[in-house]
Short mmCIF file of C-alpha atoms in Angstrom, two decimals:
data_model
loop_
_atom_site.label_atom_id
_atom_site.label_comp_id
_atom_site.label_asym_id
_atom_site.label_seq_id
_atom_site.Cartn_x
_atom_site.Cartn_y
_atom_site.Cartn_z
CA UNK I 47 0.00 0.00 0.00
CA UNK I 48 2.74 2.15 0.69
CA UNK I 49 4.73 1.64 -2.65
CA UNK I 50 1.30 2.47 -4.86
CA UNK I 51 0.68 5.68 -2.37
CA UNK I 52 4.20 6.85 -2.75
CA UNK I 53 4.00 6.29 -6.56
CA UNK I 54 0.62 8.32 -7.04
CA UNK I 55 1.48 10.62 -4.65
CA UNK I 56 4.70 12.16 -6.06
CA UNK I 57 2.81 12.17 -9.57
CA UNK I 58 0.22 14.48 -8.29
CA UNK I 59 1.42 16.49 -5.71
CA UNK I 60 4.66 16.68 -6.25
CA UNK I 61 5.69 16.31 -2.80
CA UNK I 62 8.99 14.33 -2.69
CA UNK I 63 10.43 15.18 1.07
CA UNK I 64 8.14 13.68 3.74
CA UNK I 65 6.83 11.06 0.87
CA UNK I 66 10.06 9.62 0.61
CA UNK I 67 10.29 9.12 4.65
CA UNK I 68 7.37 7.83 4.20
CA UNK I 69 8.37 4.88 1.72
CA UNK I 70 11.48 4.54 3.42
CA UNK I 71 9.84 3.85 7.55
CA UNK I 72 7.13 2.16 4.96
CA UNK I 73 9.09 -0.29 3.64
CA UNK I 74 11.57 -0.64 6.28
CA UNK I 75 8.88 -2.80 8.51
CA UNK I 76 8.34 -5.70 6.64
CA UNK I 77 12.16 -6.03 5.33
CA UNK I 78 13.01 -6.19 9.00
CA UNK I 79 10.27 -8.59 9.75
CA UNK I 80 11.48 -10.40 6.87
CA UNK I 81 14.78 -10.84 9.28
CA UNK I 82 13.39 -11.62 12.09
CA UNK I 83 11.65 -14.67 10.62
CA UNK I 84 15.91 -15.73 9.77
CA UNK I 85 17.05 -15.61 13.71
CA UNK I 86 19.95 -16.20 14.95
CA UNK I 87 18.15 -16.75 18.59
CA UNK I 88 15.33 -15.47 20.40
CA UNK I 89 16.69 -12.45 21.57
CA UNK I 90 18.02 -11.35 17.54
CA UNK I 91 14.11 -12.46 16.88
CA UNK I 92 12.80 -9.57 19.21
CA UNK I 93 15.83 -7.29 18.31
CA UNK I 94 14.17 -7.23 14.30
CA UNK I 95 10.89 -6.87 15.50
CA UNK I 96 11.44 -4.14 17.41
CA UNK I 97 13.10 -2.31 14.57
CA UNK I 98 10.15 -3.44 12.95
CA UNK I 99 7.76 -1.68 15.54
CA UNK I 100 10.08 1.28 15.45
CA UNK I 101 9.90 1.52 11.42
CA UNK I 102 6.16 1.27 12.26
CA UNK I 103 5.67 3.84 14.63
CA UNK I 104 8.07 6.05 12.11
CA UNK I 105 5.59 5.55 9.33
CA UNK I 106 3.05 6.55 11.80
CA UNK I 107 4.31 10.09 12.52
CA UNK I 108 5.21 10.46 8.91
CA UNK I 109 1.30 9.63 8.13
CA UNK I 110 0.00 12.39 10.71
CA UNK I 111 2.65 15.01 9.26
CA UNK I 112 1.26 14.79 5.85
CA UNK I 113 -2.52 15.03 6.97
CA UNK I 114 -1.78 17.71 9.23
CA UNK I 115 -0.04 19.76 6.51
CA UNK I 116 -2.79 19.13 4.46
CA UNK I 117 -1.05 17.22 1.61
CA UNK I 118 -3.29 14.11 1.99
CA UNK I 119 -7.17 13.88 2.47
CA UNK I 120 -8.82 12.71 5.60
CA UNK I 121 -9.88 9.64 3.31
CA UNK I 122 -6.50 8.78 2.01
CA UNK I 123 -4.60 9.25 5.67
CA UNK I 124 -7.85 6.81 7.63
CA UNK I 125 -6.65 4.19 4.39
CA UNK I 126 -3.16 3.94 5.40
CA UNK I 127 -3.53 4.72 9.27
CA UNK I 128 -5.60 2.16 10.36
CA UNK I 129 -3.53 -0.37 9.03
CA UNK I 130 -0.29 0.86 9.73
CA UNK I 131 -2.29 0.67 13.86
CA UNK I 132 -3.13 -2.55 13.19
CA UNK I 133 0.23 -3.72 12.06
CA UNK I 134 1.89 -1.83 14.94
CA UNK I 135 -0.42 -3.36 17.73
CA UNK I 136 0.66 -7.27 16.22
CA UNK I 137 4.06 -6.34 16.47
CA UNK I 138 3.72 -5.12 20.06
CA UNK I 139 1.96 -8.00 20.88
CA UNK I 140 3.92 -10.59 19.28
CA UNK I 141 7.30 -8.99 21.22
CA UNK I 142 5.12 -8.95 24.37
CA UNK I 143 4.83 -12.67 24.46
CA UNK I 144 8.12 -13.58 22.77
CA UNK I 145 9.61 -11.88 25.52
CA UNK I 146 7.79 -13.48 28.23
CA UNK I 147 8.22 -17.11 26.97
CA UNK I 148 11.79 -16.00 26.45
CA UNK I 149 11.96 -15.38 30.51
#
């Protein structure tokens, strides 16, 4: 979702700053995920993931900063927000119980 956004969004606003923070926190989650699934141990598991949830909170921000400046609709920021929540919470939750089987 974040790739087509980015793609569609340069083309018509012409907005190339916070967009490309954007596709950078954007992408950044699921390539570190992506790692995380190749651990080295437990510990380099929870390490990725909380890059991941980092990346994810990132994208977050990144999100609000564009609606609040106005350079995405109400309608365009509620499509990519309330996954990028969604996605967030999961991570939280899956470090949250790694961590406490881990103990």
């Amino acid at each position: 979702m974040i790739v087509n956004f980015y793609r569609k969004f340069i083309v018509d606003k012409k907005e190339y700053i916070l967009s490309k923070q954007l596709l950078r926190s954007g992408t950044s989650i699921g390539a570190n995920v992506r790692e995380a699934l190749n651990e080295q141990s437990r510990l380099d598991f929870i390490h990725k993931l909380s890059i991941s949830q980092k990346e994810c909170d990132e994208t977050i921000y990144w999100l609000e900063l564009l609606y609040e400046t106005q350079y995405i609709s109400k309608e365009e920021f509620e499509k990519l927000i309330n996954p990028a929540m969604e996605i967030f919470k999961i991570l939280r939750s899956i470090i949250i119980t790694t961590k406490s089987k881990n103990s």
